[in-house]
Coordinates of C-alpha atoms in Angstrom, one line a residue:
Chain A
M1 CA 169.4 160.0 64.3
S2 CA 170.1 159.0 67.8
L3 CA 172.2 155.9 68.4
L4 CA 169.4 154.8 70.7
C5 CA 166.9 154.8 67.9
A6 CA 169.2 153.2 65.3
D7 CA 168.7 149.7 64.0
A8 CA 171.3 147.1 64.7
L9 CA 173.0 147.1 61.3
A10 CA 173.3 150.9 61.3
I11 CA 175.1 150.6 64.7
A12 CA 177.4 147.9 63.4
D13 CA 178.2 150.0 60.4
A14 CA 179.0 153.1 62.5
V15 CA 181.2 151.1 64.9
G16 CA 182.9 149.2 62.0
C17 CA 183.7 152.5 60.3
K18 CA 184.9 154.0 63.6
R19 CA 182.3 156.8 63.5
V20 CA 181.5 155.8 67.0
S21 CA 183.1 153.4 69.4
A22 CA 181.4 150.2 70.7
T23 CA 182.2 151.6 74.2
E24 CA 180.3 154.8 73.5
V25 CA 177.3 152.9 72.1
T26 CA 177.3 150.5 75.1
Q27 CA 177.4 153.3 77.6
A28 CA 174.6 155.2 75.9
F29 CA 172.4 152.1 76.0
L30 CA 173.2 151.2 79.6
D31 CA 172.3 154.8 80.6
N32 CA 169.0 154.6 78.8
I33 CA 168.2 151.2 80.3
R34 CA 168.6 152.8 83.8
R35 CA 166.3 155.6 82.8
Q36 CA 163.6 153.4 81.1
N37 CA 163.6 150.0 82.7
S38 CA 161.5 150.9 85.8
R39 CA 158.7 151.9 83.4
L40 CA 158.7 148.7 81.4
N41 CA 160.2 146.1 83.8
C42 CA 162.2 144.3 81.1
F43 CA 165.6 143.7 82.6
T44 CA 166.2 141.5 85.7
S45 CA 169.9 142.0 85.6
I46 CA 172.2 144.5 83.9
A47 CA 175.7 143.2 82.9
E48 CA 177.5 146.5 82.9
E49 CA 181.0 145.2 83.6
R50 CA 180.8 142.4 81.1
A51 CA 179.2 144.8 78.5
L52 CA 181.9 147.4 78.8
A53 CA 184.6 144.6 78.6
E54 CA 183.0 143.2 75.5
A55 CA 182.8 146.6 73.9
K56 CA 186.4 147.4 74.7
A57 CA 187.4 144.1 73.0
V58 CA 185.5 145.0 69.9
D59 CA 187.1 148.5 69.8
D60 CA 190.5 147.0 70.3
A61 CA 190.0 144.5 67.5
I62 CA 188.9 147.2 65.1
S63 CA 191.8 149.5 66.1
C64 CA 194.4 146.7 65.8
D65 CA 193.5 145.0 62.6
G66 CA 190.3 146.5 61.4
K67 CA 188.4 143.3 61.9
S68 CA 184.8 143.4 63.0
G69 CA 182.0 141.0 63.2
P70 CA 178.7 141.4 61.4
L71 CA 177.1 142.7 64.7
C72 CA 180.1 144.5 66.0
G73 CA 179.2 146.8 68.8
V74 CA 175.5 146.0 68.6
P75 CA 173.8 145.9 72.1
Y76 CA 171.5 143.1 72.8
A77 CA 169.9 141.2 75.7
V78 CA 168.6 137.7 76.4
K79 CA 165.7 136.1 78.1
N80 CA 166.8 135.1 81.6
S81 CA 166.5 131.4 80.7
F82 CA 169.8 131.7 78.7
D83 CA 173.0 130.8 80.6
V84 CA 175.2 133.9 80.9
E85 CA 178.6 133.3 82.6
G86 CA 178.5 134.7 86.1
I87 CA 174.8 135.3 86.2
V88 CA 172.2 133.0 87.8
T89 CA 169.8 131.6 85.2
L90 CA 166.5 132.6 86.8
A91 CA 164.2 131.2 84.1
G92 CA 161.7 133.6 85.7
S93 CA 161.5 131.7 88.9
R94 CA 162.2 132.2 92.6
I95 CA 163.5 128.7 93.0
N96 CA 166.4 129.2 90.6
T97 CA 167.8 132.1 92.6
E98 CA 169.4 129.4 94.8
L99 CA 171.4 128.1 91.8
A100 CA 175.1 128.9 91.3
P101 CA 175.8 131.4 88.5
A102 CA 176.2 129.9 85.1
E103 CA 179.8 128.8 84.4
Q104 CA 179.6 129.5 80.7
D105 CA 177.5 131.1 78.1
A106 CA 174.7 129.4 76.3
D107 CA 175.6 128.5 72.7
A108 CA 173.4 131.3 71.4
V109 CA 175.1 133.9 73.6
H110 CA 178.5 132.5 72.6
N111 CA 177.6 132.9 68.9
M112 CA 176.4 136.4 69.3
R113 CA 179.6 137.4 71.1
R114 CA 181.5 135.8 68.2
A115 CA 179.6 138.1 65.8
G116 CA 180.7 141.1 67.9
A117 CA 177.4 141.8 69.7
I118 CA 177.5 143.3 73.2
L119 CA 175.4 141.6 75.9
L120 CA 173.8 144.2 78.2
G121 CA 171.8 141.9 80.5
T122 CA 169.1 139.4 81.0
L123 CA 165.3 139.9 80.6
N124 CA 162.1 139.2 82.5
M125 CA 160.0 136.3 81.4
E126 CA 157.1 134.0 82.4
E127 CA 158.1 131.6 85.2
Y128 CA 159.8 128.7 83.5
A129 CA 158.4 130.0 80.2
Y130 CA 155.0 128.4 81.1
G131 CA 152.5 131.1 80.1
F132 CA 151.6 133.7 77.5
T133 CA 151.4 137.0 79.4
T134 CA 154.6 137.6 81.4
E135 CA 152.8 138.7 84.5
N136 CA 155.5 137.3 86.6
A137 CA 154.5 136.9 90.3
H138 CA 158.1 137.1 91.5
Y139 CA 159.6 139.9 89.3
G140 CA 156.5 141.8 88.2
A141 CA 154.7 142.1 85.0
V142 CA 156.5 143.3 81.8
R143 CA 154.7 146.3 80.5
N144 CA 153.9 146.8 76.8
P145 CA 155.8 149.9 75.5
H146 CA 152.8 150.8 73.4
D147 CA 150.5 151.0 76.4
T148 CA 152.1 150.3 79.8
S149 CA 148.7 149.1 81.2
K150 CA 148.8 146.2 78.8
I151 CA 150.6 142.9 78.8
A152 CA 153.7 142.4 76.6
G153 CA 152.8 138.8 75.9
G154 CA 154.9 135.8 76.8
S155 CA 156.8 134.0 77.7
S156 CA 159.6 136.1 76.2
G157 CA 157.8 139.3 77.2
G158 CA 160.9 141.1 78.4
S159 CA 162.7 140.3 75.1
A160 CA 159.9 141.8 72.9
A161 CA 159.3 144.8 75.1
A162 CA 163.0 145.7 75.3
V163 CA 163.1 145.9 71.5
A164 CA 159.8 147.7 71.1
G165 CA 160.8 150.1 73.9
G166 CA 164.2 150.9 72.3
L167 CA 166.2 149.5 75.2
V168 CA 168.1 147.3 72.8
P169 CA 167.9 146.8 69.0
L170 CA 168.1 143.0 69.3
S171 CA 167.1 140.4 71.8
L172 CA 167.0 136.6 72.1
G173 CA 164.1 134.6 73.4
S174 CA 162.8 131.0 73.2
D175 CA 159.6 129.6 71.7
T176 CA 157.9 126.4 72.9
G177 CA 154.3 127.2 71.9
G178 CA 154.5 130.8 70.8
S179 CA 156.8 132.5 73.2
V180 CA 158.6 134.5 70.6
R181 CA 155.8 134.9 68.0
L182 CA 153.2 136.1 70.4
P183 CA 155.1 138.8 72.3
A184 CA 156.5 140.0 69.0
A185 CA 152.9 140.5 67.8
L186 CA 151.6 142.2 70.9
C187 CA 154.6 144.5 71.1
G188 CA 154.8 145.2 67.4
V189 CA 158.2 143.9 66.5
F190 CA 159.6 141.2 64.2
G191 CA 160.2 137.8 65.7
I192 CA 161.6 134.5 64.4
K193 CA 161.0 131.0 65.6
P194 CA 163.2 128.9 63.4
T195 CA 162.5 125.2 62.6
F196 CA 162.6 123.0 65.6
G197 CA 166.2 121.8 65.9
R198 CA 167.7 124.6 63.7
L199 CA 169.6 126.4 66.4
G200 CA 171.7 125.0 69.3
R201 CA 169.9 125.3 72.6
R202 CA 172.6 124.2 75.0
G203 CA 172.5 126.4 78.0
C204 CA 168.9 127.3 77.6
F205 CA 166.6 126.3 80.6
P206 CA 164.0 123.9 79.2
L207 CA 160.2 123.9 79.3
A208 CA 159.3 121.1 76.9
T209 CA 162.2 119.6 75.0
S210 CA 160.0 118.3 72.2
F211 CA 159.3 121.9 71.2
D212 CA 161.9 124.3 72.8
T213 CA 163.4 126.5 70.1
V214 CA 165.8 129.5 70.3
G215 CA 164.5 132.7 68.6
A216 CA 165.1 136.4 68.2
F217 CA 163.4 139.8 68.1
A218 CA 164.3 142.9 66.0
R219 CA 162.7 146.1 64.6
T220 CA 163.8 145.4 61.0
V221 CA 163.9 142.2 58.9
D222 CA 167.6 142.9 58.0
D223 CA 168.4 143.0 61.7
L224 CA 166.4 139.8 62.4
A225 CA 168.2 138.0 59.6
S226 CA 171.6 139.2 60.8
C227 CA 170.8 138.0 64.3
Y228 CA 169.5 134.6 63.0
R229 CA 172.7 134.1 60.9
A230 CA 174.9 135.0 63.8
M231 CA 173.2 132.2 65.8
L232 CA 173.6 129.5 63.2
D233 CA 176.1 127.1 64.5
D234 CA 178.6 125.0 62.6
A235 CA 178.6 122.4 65.3
P236 CA 175.0 121.8 66.5
D237 CA 174.6 120.0 69.8
R238 CA 173.0 116.5 70.0
Q239 CA 169.5 117.9 70.3
T240 CA 169.6 119.8 67.0
R241 CA 169.1 118.6 63.5
N242 CA 170.6 121.3 61.5
S243 CA 170.1 120.6 57.8
G244 CA 169.7 122.5 54.6
T245 CA 170.9 125.8 55.9
E246 CA 169.5 128.5 53.6
P247 CA 171.5 131.6 52.9
A248 CA 169.1 134.2 54.3
A249 CA 171.1 137.2 52.9
R250 CA 170.7 136.1 49.4
A251 CA 167.0 135.2 50.0
L252 CA 166.3 138.7 51.2
E253 CA 167.0 140.0 47.7
C254 CA 164.3 137.7 46.1
K255 CA 160.8 138.6 45.1
T256 CA 157.7 136.7 46.3
S257 CA 155.8 136.5 43.0
D258 CA 156.9 132.8 42.6
L259 CA 155.5 131.9 46.0
R260 CA 152.1 130.3 46.5
V261 CA 150.7 132.1 49.5
A262 CA 147.6 131.0 51.3
I263 CA 145.5 132.1 54.3
A264 CA 144.8 129.7 57.1
D265 CA 141.0 129.3 57.6
D266 CA 138.7 127.2 59.8
Y267 CA 140.3 127.1 63.3
Y268 CA 142.2 130.3 62.6
E269 CA 139.0 132.1 61.7
R270 CA 137.0 130.7 64.6
Y271 CA 139.5 131.7 67.2
S272 CA 140.6 135.2 66.1
N273 CA 138.6 138.4 66.3
D274 CA 137.8 140.8 63.5
E275 CA 141.0 142.9 64.1
A276 CA 143.3 139.9 63.9
R277 CA 141.6 138.6 60.7
A278 CA 141.8 142.0 59.2
A279 CA 145.5 142.1 59.8
V280 CA 145.9 138.8 57.9
A281 CA 143.7 140.1 55.1
L282 CA 145.8 143.3 54.8
F283 CA 149.1 141.4 54.4
A284 CA 147.4 138.8 52.1
G285 CA 146.3 141.7 49.9
V286 CA 149.8 143.1 49.6
L287 CA 151.0 139.6 48.6
G288 CA 148.2 139.1 46.2
A289 CA 147.1 136.0 48.1
T290 CA 143.4 135.1 47.8
R291 CA 143.5 131.4 48.4
C292 CA 142.6 129.8 51.7
V293 CA 144.0 126.6 53.2
T294 CA 142.9 124.5 56.1
I295 CA 145.5 123.3 58.6
P296 CA 144.1 119.9 59.3
E297 CA 143.1 119.2 62.9
A298 CA 144.6 122.4 64.2
E299 CA 142.5 122.4 67.3
R300 CA 143.5 118.9 68.1
A301 CA 147.1 119.9 67.4
R302 CA 146.9 122.5 70.0
A303 CA 145.5 120.0 72.4
A304 CA 148.4 117.6 71.7
H305 CA 150.8 120.5 72.3
V306 CA 149.2 121.3 75.6
V307 CA 149.4 117.7 76.8
I308 CA 153.1 117.2 75.7
T309 CA 154.1 120.5 77.2
A310 CA 152.4 119.8 80.6
V311 CA 153.9 116.4 80.9
E312 CA 157.4 117.3 79.9
G313 CA 157.3 120.4 82.0
G314 CA 155.9 118.5 85.0
S315 CA 158.7 115.9 84.5
I316 CA 161.5 118.6 84.5
H317 CA 160.2 120.2 87.7
L318 CA 159.0 117.0 89.5
S319 CA 161.5 117.1 92.3
N320 CA 160.7 120.8 93.2
L321 CA 157.0 120.2 92.8
R322 CA 157.2 117.5 95.3
T323 CA 159.3 119.3 97.9
R324 CA 158.6 123.0 97.5
S325 CA 155.5 123.5 95.4
H326 CA 154.7 126.7 97.3
D327 CA 157.7 128.4 95.6
F328 CA 156.1 128.1 92.2
E329 CA 153.7 130.6 90.8
P330 CA 150.2 129.1 91.7
S331 CA 148.9 129.0 88.1
S332 CA 152.0 127.3 86.6
R333 CA 152.4 125.0 89.6
D334 CA 148.9 123.7 89.2
R335 CA 149.3 123.0 85.5
L336 CA 152.8 121.4 86.0
I337 CA 151.4 119.1 88.8
A338 CA 148.6 118.1 86.5
G339 CA 151.1 117.3 83.8
A340 CA 153.3 115.4 86.3
I341 CA 150.4 113.0 87.3
S342 CA 149.0 112.5 83.8
P343 CA 148.7 109.0 82.4
A344 CA 151.5 108.0 80.1
S345 CA 148.9 107.0 77.5
W346 CA 147.9 110.7 77.0
Y347 CA 151.5 111.6 76.3
L348 CA 152.1 108.8 73.9
Q349 CA 149.0 109.4 72.0
A350 CA 149.8 113.1 71.7
Q351 CA 153.3 112.2 70.4
R352 CA 151.8 109.8 67.9
F353 CA 149.3 112.4 66.8
R354 CA 152.3 114.8 66.3
R355 CA 153.7 112.3 63.7
W356 CA 150.4 112.2 61.9
F357 CA 150.1 116.0 62.0
C358 CA 153.6 116.6 60.6
D359 CA 152.7 114.2 57.7
A360 CA 149.4 116.0 57.1
L361 CA 151.1 119.4 57.0
A362 CA 153.7 118.1 54.6
Q363 CA 150.8 117.4 52.2
V364 CA 149.5 120.9 52.7
F365 CA 152.9 122.2 51.7
D366 CA 152.7 120.2 48.4
D367 CA 150.3 122.9 47.2
V368 CA 151.4 126.0 49.0
D369 CA 154.7 127.6 49.9
V370 CA 153.6 130.0 52.7
I371 CA 150.7 130.1 55.1
L372 CA 149.5 133.4 56.7
A373 CA 147.8 133.2 60.1
P374 CA 147.1 135.6 62.9
A375 CA 149.6 135.3 65.7
S376 CA 147.1 136.1 68.5
P377 CA 143.4 136.0 68.8
C378 CA 143.3 139.7 69.7
P379 CA 145.6 142.6 70.7
A380 CA 147.3 142.8 74.1
T381 CA 144.9 142.6 77.1
P382 CA 145.2 144.7 80.2
I383 CA 147.6 143.5 82.9
G384 CA 145.7 141.5 85.4
A385 CA 142.8 140.7 83.1
E386 CA 141.4 137.2 83.9
T387 CA 139.7 136.8 80.6
M388 CA 139.7 138.0 77.0
K389 CA 136.8 137.7 74.7
V390 CA 137.4 135.9 71.4
R391 CA 134.4 135.9 69.2
G392 CA 132.1 136.0 72.2
V393 CA 133.9 133.3 74.2
D394 CA 135.7 134.2 77.4
L395 CA 139.2 132.7 77.6
G396 CA 142.1 133.1 80.0
P397 CA 145.0 135.1 78.3
R398 CA 147.7 133.3 80.2
A399 CA 146.8 129.9 78.7
Y400 CA 144.9 130.8 75.5
M401 CA 146.7 133.9 74.1
G402 CA 148.9 131.4 72.3
M403 CA 146.2 129.2 70.9
L404 CA 147.1 130.2 67.3
T405 CA 150.8 129.6 67.7
Q406 CA 150.7 126.2 69.5
P407 CA 149.5 124.1 66.6
I408 CA 152.4 125.3 64.5
S409 CA 154.8 124.4 67.3
L410 CA 153.5 120.8 67.2
A411 CA 154.9 120.5 63.7
G412 CA 158.1 122.4 64.5
L413 CA 157.7 124.7 61.4
P414 CA 159.7 127.9 61.0
V415 CA 157.7 131.1 61.5
I416 CA 158.4 134.9 61.4
T417 CA 155.9 137.1 63.1
V418 CA 155.4 140.3 61.0
P419 CA 154.1 143.3 63.0
L420 CA 151.2 145.6 62.0
L421 CA 151.3 148.9 63.8
R422 CA 148.0 150.7 63.9
E423 CA 147.5 154.4 64.7
G424 CA 145.9 154.8 68.1
Q425 CA 145.5 151.0 68.6
M426 CA 147.6 148.2 69.9
P427 CA 149.9 146.3 67.5
L428 CA 149.0 143.0 66.0
G429 CA 151.1 140.3 64.3
V430 CA 150.8 137.8 61.5
Q431 CA 152.5 134.5 61.3
I432 CA 154.5 133.8 58.1
I433 CA 154.6 130.0 58.2
A434 CA 156.9 127.9 55.9
P435 CA 157.8 124.2 55.5
P436 CA 160.6 122.8 57.7
W437 CA 164.0 124.3 57.2
R438 CA 162.7 127.0 54.9
E439 CA 163.4 130.1 57.1
D440 CA 164.5 131.7 53.8
V441 CA 160.9 131.7 52.6
C442 CA 159.7 133.4 55.8
F443 CA 162.4 136.1 55.4
R444 CA 161.5 136.7 51.8
V445 CA 157.8 137.3 52.6
A446 CA 158.6 139.4 55.7
R447 CA 161.1 141.5 53.7
F448 CA 158.5 142.0 51.0
L449 CA 155.9 143.1 53.5
E450 CA 158.3 145.5 55.1
R451 CA 159.4 147.0 51.8
S452 CA 155.8 147.5 50.7
G453 CA 155.3 149.6 53.8
A454 CA 152.5 147.4 55.1
A455 CA 154.6 146.0 57.9
C456 CA 156.9 148.0 60.0
S457 CA 158.2 148.3 63.6
R458 CA 159.5 151.3 65.4
I459 CA 160.2 152.3 69.0
A460 CA 156.9 152.8 70.7
M461 CA 155.7 156.3 71.2
G462 CA 156.3 157.4 74.8
A463 CA 159.2 155.0 75.0
L464 CA 161.6 157.4 73.2
P465 CA 164.1 158.8 75.7
E466 CA 165.2 162.3 76.1
I467 CA 168.4 162.4 74.0
S468 CA 171.4 164.3 75.2
A469 CA 173.9 165.7 72.6
A470 CA 176.5 163.2 73.7
E471 CA 174.3 160.3 72.7
L472 CA 173.8 161.6 69.1
A473 CA 175.7 159.7 66.5
P474 CA 178.4 161.6 64.7
Chain B
M1 CA 146.4 109.8 88.5
T2 CA 143.7 108.2 90.6
S3 CA 145.9 107.4 93.5
N4 CA 147.0 111.0 93.7
L5 CA 143.5 112.3 93.5
E6 CA 142.4 110.0 96.2
Q7 CA 144.8 111.7 98.5
M8 CA 142.7 114.9 98.3
I9 CA 141.0 114.2 101.6
G10 CA 140.7 116.7 104.4
S11 CA 142.3 120.1 104.1
T12 CA 145.5 119.2 102.3
I13 CA 146.8 117.1 99.4
M14 CA 150.0 115.1 99.6
F15 CA 152.1 115.4 96.5
G16 CA 155.3 113.6 97.2
E17 CA 156.7 115.3 100.2
A18 CA 154.7 118.5 99.7
V19 CA 151.6 119.3 101.7
I20 CA 149.4 121.6 99.6
P21 CA 146.5 123.5 101.2
V22 CA 143.1 122.5 100.0
D23 CA 142.4 125.9 98.4
S24 CA 145.4 125.2 96.2
C25 CA 144.1 121.7 95.5
T26 CA 141.1 123.3 93.9
G27 CA 143.5 124.8 91.4
I28 CA 145.2 121.5 90.8
E29 CA 141.8 119.8 90.3
V30 CA 140.8 122.5 87.8
A31 CA 144.1 122.2 86.0
L32 CA 143.8 118.4 85.9
Q33 CA 140.2 118.5 84.8
R34 CA 141.1 120.9 81.9
L35 CA 144.1 118.7 80.9
A36 CA 141.9 115.6 80.9
E37 CA 139.4 117.4 78.7
T38 CA 142.2 118.5 76.4
A39 CA 143.7 115.0 76.3
A40 CA 140.3 113.5 75.5
A41 CA 140.3 115.2 72.2
V42 CA 143.7 113.7 71.3
M43 CA 142.8 110.3 72.6
A44 CA 139.6 110.3 70.5
F45 CA 141.6 110.7 67.3
P46 CA 141.8 107.4 65.4
L47 CA 145.5 106.6 64.6
S48 CA 146.7 103.5 62.8
T49 CA 149.1 101.4 64.7
D50 CA 151.6 102.2 61.9
V51 CA 151.8 105.8 63.2
E52 CA 154.9 105.8 65.4
I53 CA 156.0 108.5 67.8
A54 CA 157.7 111.4 66.2
Q55 CA 161.5 111.0 66.2
V56 CA 162.8 113.2 69.0
F57 CA 166.4 112.0 69.4
V58 CA 169.2 112.2 66.9
L59 CA 171.7 109.4 67.1

């Protein structure tokens, strides 16, 4: 198998056993990015010098003392809202191009380096992460590797498309209202949004600090778990509330027969089309789940999430909105200004409702262990489409494609999006939702679905590069 | 909110130091109207005074 098609752990194993060097792996992936990126528009910067230096350090460490991290030599890339030393943190904006390059890596990047992973560059995203399509007016739309006329989803669209397109086996993103879960679904890869506060987010450009969560993408559950474990920090920053860390590796060996799995109904049926509901039904069948559960006040939970995000986002960008609003994307600018001039009573009531909603969901989880729900109302829409039809109603994809992920963000729950690849059709994804701090439960279910063959991810047809003999693994 | 909306007179809106063309104001009005409708659903939900804002900060 080509290195370029290998999953992350296979690469780490090959590098750790010296079957191939980290430098050879890195060079092969950098070459492939140069060939493929113009088609998908994922990368906004390629960190070649840094990548080759990191690879050499990994090779030297293995040669000297045989030591290697769990992700040694594994190429990855990050949403360009993550600080990377020496690179300007664009956060998808034109305004941030005037900032100085970051002086140090974000915590997540630091932790990946500690695990031996090799950073290849930074990835396109929605401006300031405020939208669900990654049709970025400044840097162009990210194209879905399964059909380049379709959106990749957002806001971490470049991160999902880079993994689906085979440009990297792992990538990092962030999720405020669905920005990992949604592009993972539309691009047909696995994506994790951990519990709010689980992972350190120092060095990540914020959208709404009440919800911002670091997450990751991969094509296998093992890869996703390894990336997640690499990012777990022993010393969380002040904004994190790390507690009850579950050993994901051990959890992956468990079965799911002891789990009470239920399907989200009501709001999740009303706002998803036949295909999305069929995807949930398929996975529910594999898991033997027949029971339905209602997430209470889910529509109102989305509304509260929208209000809090608009107000917090408007507050973060208030100065630039006042002085140079023309430099924002029009659609995000209008929504941020609306948030900036909203009455405080809206925000306070939304935050109080959030408390009520968290308590109500805790009661739901007294009776179930896992909730299945569609990640998106429908598959990826064409780039440039102003509307998508959801059960006969026209809605704007940029704001509404995440309407099934936003309610879960209000409660900060951990979720893994599990992909469903469909022959001749665009991928879909299903949210595996667990109680707070129970990422291990999400991993168990995702692993079970993957092993059953119902869920899988692979490099999108048409994205596979022409492989030269030199790029083939020994 | 009202004071800002009242500035939507003529061909521009003043938002802080920014002068935004009126065609862009339409977008802001639409965004604000949608946000107001969204917020109305949250405001309409009856909450006991015992329900406090979710803890955000860790001391």
